[in-house]
Tab-separated table of C-alpha atoms and ligand atoms in Angstrom:
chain	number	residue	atom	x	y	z
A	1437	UNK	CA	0.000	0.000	0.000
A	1438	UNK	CA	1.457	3.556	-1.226
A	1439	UNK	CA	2.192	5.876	1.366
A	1440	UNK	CA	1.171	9.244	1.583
A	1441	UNK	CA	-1.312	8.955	-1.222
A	1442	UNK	CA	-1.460	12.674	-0.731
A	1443	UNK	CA	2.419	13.926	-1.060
A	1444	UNK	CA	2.676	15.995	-4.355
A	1445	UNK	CA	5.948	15.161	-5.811
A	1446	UNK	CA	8.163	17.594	-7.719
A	1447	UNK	CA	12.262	18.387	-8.732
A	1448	UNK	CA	13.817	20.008	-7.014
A	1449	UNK	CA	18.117	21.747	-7.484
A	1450	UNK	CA	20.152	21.213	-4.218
A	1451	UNK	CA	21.534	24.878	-4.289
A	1452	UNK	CA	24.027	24.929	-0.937
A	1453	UNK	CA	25.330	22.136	1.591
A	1454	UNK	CA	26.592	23.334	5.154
A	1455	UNK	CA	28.210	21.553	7.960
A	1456	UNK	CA	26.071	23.187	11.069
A	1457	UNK	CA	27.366	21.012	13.643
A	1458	UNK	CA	29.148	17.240	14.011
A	1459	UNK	CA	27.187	14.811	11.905
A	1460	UNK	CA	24.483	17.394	10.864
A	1461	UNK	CA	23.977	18.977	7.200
A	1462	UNK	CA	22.361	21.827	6.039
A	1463	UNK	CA	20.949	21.302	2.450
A	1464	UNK	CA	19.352	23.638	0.789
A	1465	UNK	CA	16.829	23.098	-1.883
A	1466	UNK	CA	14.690	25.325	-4.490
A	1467	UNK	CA	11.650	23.067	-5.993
A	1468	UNK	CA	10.668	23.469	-9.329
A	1469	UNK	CA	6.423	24.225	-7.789
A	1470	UNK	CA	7.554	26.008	-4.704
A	1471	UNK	CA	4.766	26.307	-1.518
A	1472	UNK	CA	5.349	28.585	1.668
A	1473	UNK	CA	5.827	25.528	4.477
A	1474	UNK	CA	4.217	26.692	7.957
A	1475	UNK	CA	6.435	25.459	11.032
A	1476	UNK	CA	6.540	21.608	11.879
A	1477	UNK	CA	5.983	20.697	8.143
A	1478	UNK	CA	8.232	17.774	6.945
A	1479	UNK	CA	8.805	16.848	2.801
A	1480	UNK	CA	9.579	13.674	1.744
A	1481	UNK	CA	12.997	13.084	-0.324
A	1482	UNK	CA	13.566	10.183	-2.670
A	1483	UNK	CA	16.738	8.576	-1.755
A	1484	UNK	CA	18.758	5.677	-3.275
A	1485	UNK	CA	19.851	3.094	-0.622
A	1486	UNK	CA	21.234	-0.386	-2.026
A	1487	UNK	CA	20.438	0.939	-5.815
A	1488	UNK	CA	16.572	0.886	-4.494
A	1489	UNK	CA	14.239	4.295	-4.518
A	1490	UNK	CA	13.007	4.724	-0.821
A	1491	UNK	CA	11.505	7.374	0.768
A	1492	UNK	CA	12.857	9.775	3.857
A	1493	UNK	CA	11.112	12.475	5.837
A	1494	UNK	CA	12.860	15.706	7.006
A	1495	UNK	CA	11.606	18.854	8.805
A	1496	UNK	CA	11.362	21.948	7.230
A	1497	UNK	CA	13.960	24.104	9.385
A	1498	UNK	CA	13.720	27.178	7.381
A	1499	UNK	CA	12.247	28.531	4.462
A	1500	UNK	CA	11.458	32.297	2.746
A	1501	UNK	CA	8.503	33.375	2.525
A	1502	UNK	CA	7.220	31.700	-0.701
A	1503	UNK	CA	9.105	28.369	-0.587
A	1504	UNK	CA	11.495	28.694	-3.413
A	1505	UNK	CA	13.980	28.006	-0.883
A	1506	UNK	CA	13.873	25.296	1.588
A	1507	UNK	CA	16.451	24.306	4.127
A	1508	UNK	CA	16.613	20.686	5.678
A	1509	UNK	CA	19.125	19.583	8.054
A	1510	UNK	CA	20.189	15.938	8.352
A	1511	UNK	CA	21.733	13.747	11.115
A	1512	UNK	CA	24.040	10.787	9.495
A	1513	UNK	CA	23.259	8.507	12.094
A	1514	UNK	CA	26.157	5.932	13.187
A	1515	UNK	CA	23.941	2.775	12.389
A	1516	UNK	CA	21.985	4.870	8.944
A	1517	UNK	CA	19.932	2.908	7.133
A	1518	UNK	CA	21.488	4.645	3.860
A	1519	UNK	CA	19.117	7.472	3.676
A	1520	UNK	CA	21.104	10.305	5.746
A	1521	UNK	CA	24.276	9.044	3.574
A	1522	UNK	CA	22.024	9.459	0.689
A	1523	UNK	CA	21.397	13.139	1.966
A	1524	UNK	CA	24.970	13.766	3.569
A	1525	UNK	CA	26.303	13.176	-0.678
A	1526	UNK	CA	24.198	15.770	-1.805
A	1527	UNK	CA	25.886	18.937	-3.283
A	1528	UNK	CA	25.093	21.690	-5.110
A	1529	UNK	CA	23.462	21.629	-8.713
A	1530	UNK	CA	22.200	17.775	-7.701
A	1531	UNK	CA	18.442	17.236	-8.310
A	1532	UNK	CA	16.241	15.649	-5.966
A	1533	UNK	CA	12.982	14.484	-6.233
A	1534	UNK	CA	10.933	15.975	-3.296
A	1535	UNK	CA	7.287	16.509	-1.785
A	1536	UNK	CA	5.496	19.661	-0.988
A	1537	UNK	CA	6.230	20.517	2.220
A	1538	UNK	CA	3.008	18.507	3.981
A	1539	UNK	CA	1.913	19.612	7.691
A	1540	UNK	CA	1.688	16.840	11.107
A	1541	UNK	CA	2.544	19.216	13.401
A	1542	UNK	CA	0.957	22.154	13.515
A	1543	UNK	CA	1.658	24.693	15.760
A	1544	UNK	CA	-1.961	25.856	17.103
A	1545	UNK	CA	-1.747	29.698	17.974
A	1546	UNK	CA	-3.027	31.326	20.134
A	1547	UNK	CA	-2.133	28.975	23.521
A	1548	UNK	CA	-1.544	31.092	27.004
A	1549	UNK	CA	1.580	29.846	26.994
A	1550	UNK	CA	4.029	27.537	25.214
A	1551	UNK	CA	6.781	24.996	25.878
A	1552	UNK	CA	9.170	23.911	22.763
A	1553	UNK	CA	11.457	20.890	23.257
A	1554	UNK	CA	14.096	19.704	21.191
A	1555	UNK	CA	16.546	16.626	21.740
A	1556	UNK	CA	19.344	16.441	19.174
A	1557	UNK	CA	18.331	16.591	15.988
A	1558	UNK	CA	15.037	17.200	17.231
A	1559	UNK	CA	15.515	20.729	16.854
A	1560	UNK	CA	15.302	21.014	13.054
A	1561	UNK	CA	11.111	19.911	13.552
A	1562	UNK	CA	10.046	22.630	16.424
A	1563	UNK	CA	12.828	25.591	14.951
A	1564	UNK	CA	10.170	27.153	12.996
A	1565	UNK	CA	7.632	27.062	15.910
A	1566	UNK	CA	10.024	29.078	18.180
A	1567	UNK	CA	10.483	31.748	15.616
A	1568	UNK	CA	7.064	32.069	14.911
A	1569	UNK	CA	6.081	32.074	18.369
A	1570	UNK	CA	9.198	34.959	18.661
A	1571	UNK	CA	7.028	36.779	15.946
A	1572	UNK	CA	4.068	36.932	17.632
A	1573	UNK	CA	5.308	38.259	20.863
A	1574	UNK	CA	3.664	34.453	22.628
A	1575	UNK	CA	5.125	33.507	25.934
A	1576	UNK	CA	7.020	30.829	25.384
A	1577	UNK	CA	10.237	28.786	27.150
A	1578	UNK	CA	12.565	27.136	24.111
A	1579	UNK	CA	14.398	24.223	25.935
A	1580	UNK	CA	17.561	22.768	24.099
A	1581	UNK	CA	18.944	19.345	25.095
A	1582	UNK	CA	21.576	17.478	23.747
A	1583	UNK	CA	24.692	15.622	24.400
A	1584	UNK	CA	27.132	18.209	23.492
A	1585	UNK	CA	27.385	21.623	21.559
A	1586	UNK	CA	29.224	20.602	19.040
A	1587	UNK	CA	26.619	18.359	18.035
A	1588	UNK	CA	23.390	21.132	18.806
A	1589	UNK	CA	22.847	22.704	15.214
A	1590	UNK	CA	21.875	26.172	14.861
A	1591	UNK	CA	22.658	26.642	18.731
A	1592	UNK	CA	24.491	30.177	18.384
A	1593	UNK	CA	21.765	31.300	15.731
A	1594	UNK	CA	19.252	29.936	18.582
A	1595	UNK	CA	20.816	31.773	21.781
A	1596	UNK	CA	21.292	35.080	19.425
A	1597	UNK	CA	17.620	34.693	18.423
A	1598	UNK	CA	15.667	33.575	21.683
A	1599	UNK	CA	17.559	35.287	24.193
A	1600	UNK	CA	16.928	34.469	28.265
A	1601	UNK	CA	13.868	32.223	26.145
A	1602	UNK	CA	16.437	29.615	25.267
A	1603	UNK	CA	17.466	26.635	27.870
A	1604	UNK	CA	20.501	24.506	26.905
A	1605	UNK	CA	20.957	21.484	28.852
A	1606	UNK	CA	24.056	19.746	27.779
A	1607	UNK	CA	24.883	16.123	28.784
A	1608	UNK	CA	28.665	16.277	28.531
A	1609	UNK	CA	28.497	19.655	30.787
A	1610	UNK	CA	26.613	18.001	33.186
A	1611	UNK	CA	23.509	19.735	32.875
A	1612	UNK	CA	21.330	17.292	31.568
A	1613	UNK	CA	17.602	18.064	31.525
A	1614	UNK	CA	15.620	17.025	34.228
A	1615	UNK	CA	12.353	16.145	32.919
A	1616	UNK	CA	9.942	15.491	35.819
A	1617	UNK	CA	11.179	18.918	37.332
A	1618	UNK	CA	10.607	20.631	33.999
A	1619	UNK	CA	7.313	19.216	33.362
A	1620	UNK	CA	5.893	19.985	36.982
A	1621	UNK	CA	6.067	23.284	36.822
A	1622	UNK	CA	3.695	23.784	34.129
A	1623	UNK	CA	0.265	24.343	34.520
A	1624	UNK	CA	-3.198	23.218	32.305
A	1625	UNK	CA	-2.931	25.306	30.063
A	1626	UNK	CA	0.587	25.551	28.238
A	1627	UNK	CA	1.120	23.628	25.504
A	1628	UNK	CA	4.230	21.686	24.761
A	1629	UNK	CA	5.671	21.309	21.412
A	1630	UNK	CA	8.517	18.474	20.932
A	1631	UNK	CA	10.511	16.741	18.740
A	1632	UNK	CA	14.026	14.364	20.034
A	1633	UNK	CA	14.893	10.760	21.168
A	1634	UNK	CA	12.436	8.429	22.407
A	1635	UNK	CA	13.622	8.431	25.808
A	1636	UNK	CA	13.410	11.778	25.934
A	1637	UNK	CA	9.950	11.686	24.423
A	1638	UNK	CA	8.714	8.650	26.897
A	1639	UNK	CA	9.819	10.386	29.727
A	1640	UNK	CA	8.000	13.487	28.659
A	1641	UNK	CA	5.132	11.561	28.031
A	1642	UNK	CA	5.070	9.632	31.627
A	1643	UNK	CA	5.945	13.174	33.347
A	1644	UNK	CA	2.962	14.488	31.671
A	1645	UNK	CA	0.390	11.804	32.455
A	1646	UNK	CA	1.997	11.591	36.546
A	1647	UNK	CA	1.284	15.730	36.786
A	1648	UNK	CA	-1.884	14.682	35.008
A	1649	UNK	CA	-1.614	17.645	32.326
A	1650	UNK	CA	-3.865	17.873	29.575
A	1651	UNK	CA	-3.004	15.346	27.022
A	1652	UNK	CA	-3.864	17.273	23.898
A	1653	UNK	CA	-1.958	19.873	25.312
A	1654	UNK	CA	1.247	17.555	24.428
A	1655	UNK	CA	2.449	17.315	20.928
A	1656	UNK	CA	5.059	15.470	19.606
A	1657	UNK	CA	6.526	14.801	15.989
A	1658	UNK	CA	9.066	11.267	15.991
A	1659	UNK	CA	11.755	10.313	13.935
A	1660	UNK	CA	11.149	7.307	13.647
A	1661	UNK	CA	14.152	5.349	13.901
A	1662	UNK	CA	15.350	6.101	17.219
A	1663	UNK	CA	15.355	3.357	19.795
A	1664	UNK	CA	15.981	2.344	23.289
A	1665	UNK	CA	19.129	-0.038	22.109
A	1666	UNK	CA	21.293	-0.325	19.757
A	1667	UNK	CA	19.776	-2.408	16.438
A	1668	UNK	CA	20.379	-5.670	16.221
A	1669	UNK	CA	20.041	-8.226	13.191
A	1670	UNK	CA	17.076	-10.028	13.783
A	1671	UNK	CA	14.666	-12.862	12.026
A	1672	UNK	CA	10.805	-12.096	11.157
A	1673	UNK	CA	8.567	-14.566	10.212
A	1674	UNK	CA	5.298	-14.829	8.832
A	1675	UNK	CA	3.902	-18.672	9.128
A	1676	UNK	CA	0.925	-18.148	7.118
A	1677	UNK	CA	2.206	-16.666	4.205
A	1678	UNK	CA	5.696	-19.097	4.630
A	1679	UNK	CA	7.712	-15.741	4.412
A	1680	UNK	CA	10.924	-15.028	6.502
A	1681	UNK	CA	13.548	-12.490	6.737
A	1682	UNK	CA	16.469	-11.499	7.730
A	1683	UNK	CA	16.127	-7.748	9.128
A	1684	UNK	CA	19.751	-6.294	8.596
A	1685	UNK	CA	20.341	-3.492	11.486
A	1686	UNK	CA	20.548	-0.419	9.039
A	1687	UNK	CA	17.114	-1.786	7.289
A	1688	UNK	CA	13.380	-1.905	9.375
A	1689	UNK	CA	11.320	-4.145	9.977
A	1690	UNK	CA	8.567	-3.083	7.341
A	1691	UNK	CA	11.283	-2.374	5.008
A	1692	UNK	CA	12.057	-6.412	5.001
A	1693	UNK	CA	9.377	-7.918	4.710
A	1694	UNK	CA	8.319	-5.734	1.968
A	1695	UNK	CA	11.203	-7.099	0.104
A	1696	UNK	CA	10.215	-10.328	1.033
A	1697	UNK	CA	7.397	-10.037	-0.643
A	1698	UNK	CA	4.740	-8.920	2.225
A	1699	UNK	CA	1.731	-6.910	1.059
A	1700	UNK	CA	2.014	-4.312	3.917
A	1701	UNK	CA	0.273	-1.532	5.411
A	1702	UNK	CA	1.709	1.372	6.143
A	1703	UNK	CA	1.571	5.210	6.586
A	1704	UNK	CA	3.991	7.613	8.395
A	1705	UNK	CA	6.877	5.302	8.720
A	1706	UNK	CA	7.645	6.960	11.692
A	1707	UNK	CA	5.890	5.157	14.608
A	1708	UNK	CA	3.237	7.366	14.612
A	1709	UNK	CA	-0.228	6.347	13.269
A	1710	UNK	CA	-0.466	2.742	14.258
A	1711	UNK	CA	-1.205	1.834	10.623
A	1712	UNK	CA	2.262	-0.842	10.110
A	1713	UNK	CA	0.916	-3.060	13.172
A	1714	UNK	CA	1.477	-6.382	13.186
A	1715	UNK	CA	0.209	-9.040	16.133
A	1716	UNK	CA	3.053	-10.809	17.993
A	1717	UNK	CA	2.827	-15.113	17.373
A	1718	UNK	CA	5.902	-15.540	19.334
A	1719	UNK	CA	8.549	-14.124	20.544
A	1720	UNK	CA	12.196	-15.352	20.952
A	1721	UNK	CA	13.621	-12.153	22.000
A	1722	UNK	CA	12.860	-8.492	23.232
A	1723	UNK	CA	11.105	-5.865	21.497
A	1724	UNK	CA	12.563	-2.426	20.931
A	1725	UNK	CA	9.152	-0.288	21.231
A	1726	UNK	CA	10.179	3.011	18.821
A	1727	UNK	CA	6.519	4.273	18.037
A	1728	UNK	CA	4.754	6.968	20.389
A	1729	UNK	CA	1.473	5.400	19.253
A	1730	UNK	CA	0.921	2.727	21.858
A	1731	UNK	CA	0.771	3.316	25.338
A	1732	UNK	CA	3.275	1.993	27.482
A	1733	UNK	CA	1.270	-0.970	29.059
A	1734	UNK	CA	0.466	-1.935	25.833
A	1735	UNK	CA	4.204	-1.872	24.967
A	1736	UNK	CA	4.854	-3.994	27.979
A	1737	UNK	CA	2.230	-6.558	26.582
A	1738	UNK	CA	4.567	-7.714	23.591
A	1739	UNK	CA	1.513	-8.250	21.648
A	1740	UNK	CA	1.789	-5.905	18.723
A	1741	UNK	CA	4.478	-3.474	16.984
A	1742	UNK	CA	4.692	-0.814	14.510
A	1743	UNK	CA	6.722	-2.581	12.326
A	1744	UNK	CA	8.325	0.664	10.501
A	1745	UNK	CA	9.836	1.452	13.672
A	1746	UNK	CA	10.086	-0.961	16.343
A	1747	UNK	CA	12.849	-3.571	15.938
A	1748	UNK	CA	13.291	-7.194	18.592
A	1749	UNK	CA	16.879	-7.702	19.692
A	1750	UNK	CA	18.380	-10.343	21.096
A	1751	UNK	CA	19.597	-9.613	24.503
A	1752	UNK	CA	18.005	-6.784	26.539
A	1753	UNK	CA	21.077	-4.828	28.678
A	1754	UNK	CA	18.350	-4.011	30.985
A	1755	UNK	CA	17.029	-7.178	32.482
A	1756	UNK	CA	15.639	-10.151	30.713
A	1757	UNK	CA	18.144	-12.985	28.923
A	1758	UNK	CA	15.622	-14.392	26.691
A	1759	UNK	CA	15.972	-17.704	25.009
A	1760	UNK	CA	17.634	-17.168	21.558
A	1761	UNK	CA	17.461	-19.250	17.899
A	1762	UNK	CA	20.925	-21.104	17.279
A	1763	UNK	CA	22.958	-18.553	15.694
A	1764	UNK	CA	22.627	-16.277	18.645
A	1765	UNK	CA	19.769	-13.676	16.422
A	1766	UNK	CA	16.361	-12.834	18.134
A	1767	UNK	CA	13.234	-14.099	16.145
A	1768	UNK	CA	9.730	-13.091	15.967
A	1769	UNK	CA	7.009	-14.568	14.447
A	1770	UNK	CA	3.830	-12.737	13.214
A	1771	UNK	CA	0.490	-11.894	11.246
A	1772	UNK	CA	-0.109	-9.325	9.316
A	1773	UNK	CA	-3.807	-7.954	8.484
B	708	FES	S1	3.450	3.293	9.394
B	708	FES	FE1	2.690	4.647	10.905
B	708	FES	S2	3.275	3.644	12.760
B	708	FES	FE2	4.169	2.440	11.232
C-alpha cells in the first residue's frame, strides 16, 4: 500500500550544503512548484539506498517566505539505514525528487503559553515554531537538550535569536535536563511542542500523564528510527504466508518484509499512526518499542508493533536474557492484516 497517497511530488536543485554542527547537514533546496511551508511541516525526499528508490522524511527548518527556498538539516546517524548518507552526498546543482512541504505538526496559535522541546536533531522539527512564536510576541520557554554543543545545530543562531527564552541542557556539561522537574512546573494550560529521542519523548510523556496535564496539550513529531538499544540483526517470520527475513540493522522491519514479498500496510513510517501493526505469534527475543502510538502498558504486553519502527533484539542490557534461535539472532514470528 502507497504511502502518503497525498504527497505531491516535484524536482527540485540542491543549491548549498553546510556543515552546522558534528554529523548534521544543512541542504538547501529550491523546488521546481515552490509552496510557503508553515512550522513543523516535513517533505519527503527520494533517496537511493542499495540501488533501491526509498523514501525519507525531514523537517522543514527554514524557508522564505514563498518556498522557493527550503532548508533541511540531516543527522548521518552511526547505524543509517542509507538514507542520511544518501542526503549527507548531496551537493550543489544535484536534483532531488521531493514533496510539498506537507503539515503533522501544527503549531496551534493562540495557547496562554508555550513549551518547545528539542533533543538532538530534534531541533530542526520545532525551529520554525520558536520563531514564529518569537514573531508573535507568545510567551514561550525554548528548551535545548543534547549531548554536546558541538553536536546542537543552529545553537548560536538559537541563543542570538531567543535570548533568556532559550534553555541549553548539555549532557557532557553536566547539565542534563531534568524532565519530571521541567514538566511539573507547568500548569493546564501551556502547551508543549517536541521533537528528540524516544527516551526523551517517553519520559515526557510519563511526566505528563503523573502531573496529570492535559493530554492534547502535548504534541510530539518522531523520527522514527530512534530506539531504546542499539539495532540488532534479527529474524521475522510470517507462518501463514511461509515468508521469513532477515532484518539487517541499518534496514526496518517493514522495510524487510516488503522485500520479502509482504503486502504491507503502512503510513507515516515513523511510529506514529499505528497503521504498520502487526500481532506478535511468538517471541524469541525483546522488542525495541520506537513508536509513540501505543501506550506503554500496551508496549509492555509484547503483543503488537509498529513494524516501521520498532525492531526485537536479542539480549536486553536491561534485564531479561531471553531464550535465543541457534545462531545467537532474536526471532519473531507474526500476522499481518
Ligand atoms: S506506518 Fe505509521 S506507525 Fe508504522
Amino acid at each position: 500500500m502507497a504511502a502518503n497517497s497525498s504527497a505531491v511530488w516535484q524536482k527540485g536543485r540542491v543549491v548549498e550544503t553546510l556543515d552546522v554542527a558534528r554529523g548534521i547537514r544543512r541542504i538547501v533546496i529550491e523546488p521546481d512548484a515552490p509552496v510557503a511551508a508553515a512550522p513543523g511541516t516535513h517533505v519527503d525526499v527520494a533517496v537511493v539506498v542499495n540501488g533501491e528508490r526509498e523514501v525519507r522524511s525531514y523537517s522543514v527548518v527554514e524557508t522564505n517566505d514563498d518556498g522557493r527556498r527550503l532548508a533541511l538539516s540531516v543527522f548521518r546517524t552511526p547505524a543509517s539505514r542509507g538514507g542520511s548518507i544518501f542526503m549527507h552526498g548531496l551537493v550543489a546543482g544535484d536534483d532531488v525528487a521531493i514533496t510539498q512541504p506537507m503539515q503533522n505538526f501544527p503549531l496551534r496559535v493562540g495557547a496562554p503559553r508555550y513549551v518547545i522541546l528539542a533533543g538532538g536533531i530534534g531541533v530542526t522539527a520545532v525551529l520554525g515554531m520558536a520563531r514564529q512564536l518569537a514573531r508573535l510576541g507568545a510567551d514561550y520557554r525554548f528548551v535545548y537538550a543534547g549531548r554536546s554543543r558541538d553536536a546542537m545545530a543552529y545553537l548560536n543562531e538559537l541563543l542570538a535569536e531567543h535570548g533568556d527564552r532559550l534553555e541549553v541542557h548539555v549532557d557532557a556539561e553536566g547539565t542534563q535536563l531534568d524532565v519530571p522537574a521541567l514538566v511539573s512546573g507547568l500548569d493546564l494550560d501551556t502547551e508543549l511542542y517536541m521533537c528528540g529521542p524516544i527516551r526523551l519523548m517517553d519520559a515526557v510523556r510519563r511526566s505528563w500523564q503523573d502531573f496529570e496535564l492535559s493530554l492534547p496539550n502535548l504534541r510530539y513529531e518522531t523520527f522514527g528510527n530512534s530506539g531504546w538499544f542499539d539495532p540488532q540483526e534479527f529474524v521475522v517470520r510470517i507462518p501463514r504466508l511461509g515468508i521469513e527475513a532477515l532484518v539487517p540493522k541499518d534496514r526496518s522491519m517493514l522495510e524487510a518484509l516488503e522485500a520479502a514479498g509482504a503486502d504491507m500496510m503502512f503510513d507515516c513510517r515513523k511510529g506514529e499512526c499505528g497503521l504498520c501493526e502487526v500481532d506478535v505469534l511468538e517471541l524469541r527475543g525483546d522488542i525495541d518499542h520506537r513508536d509513540v502510538f501505543y501506550s506503554e502498558r500496551q508496549q509492555q504486553a509484547s503483543a503488537k508493533m509498529c513494524c516501521c519502527v520498532s525492531r526485537v533484539i536479542a539480549k536486553n542490557p536491561l534485564g531479561s536474557s531471553p531464550v535465543l534461535s541457534g545462531n545467537g539472532r532474536a526471532v519473531v514470528s507474526i500476522e499481518v492484516s
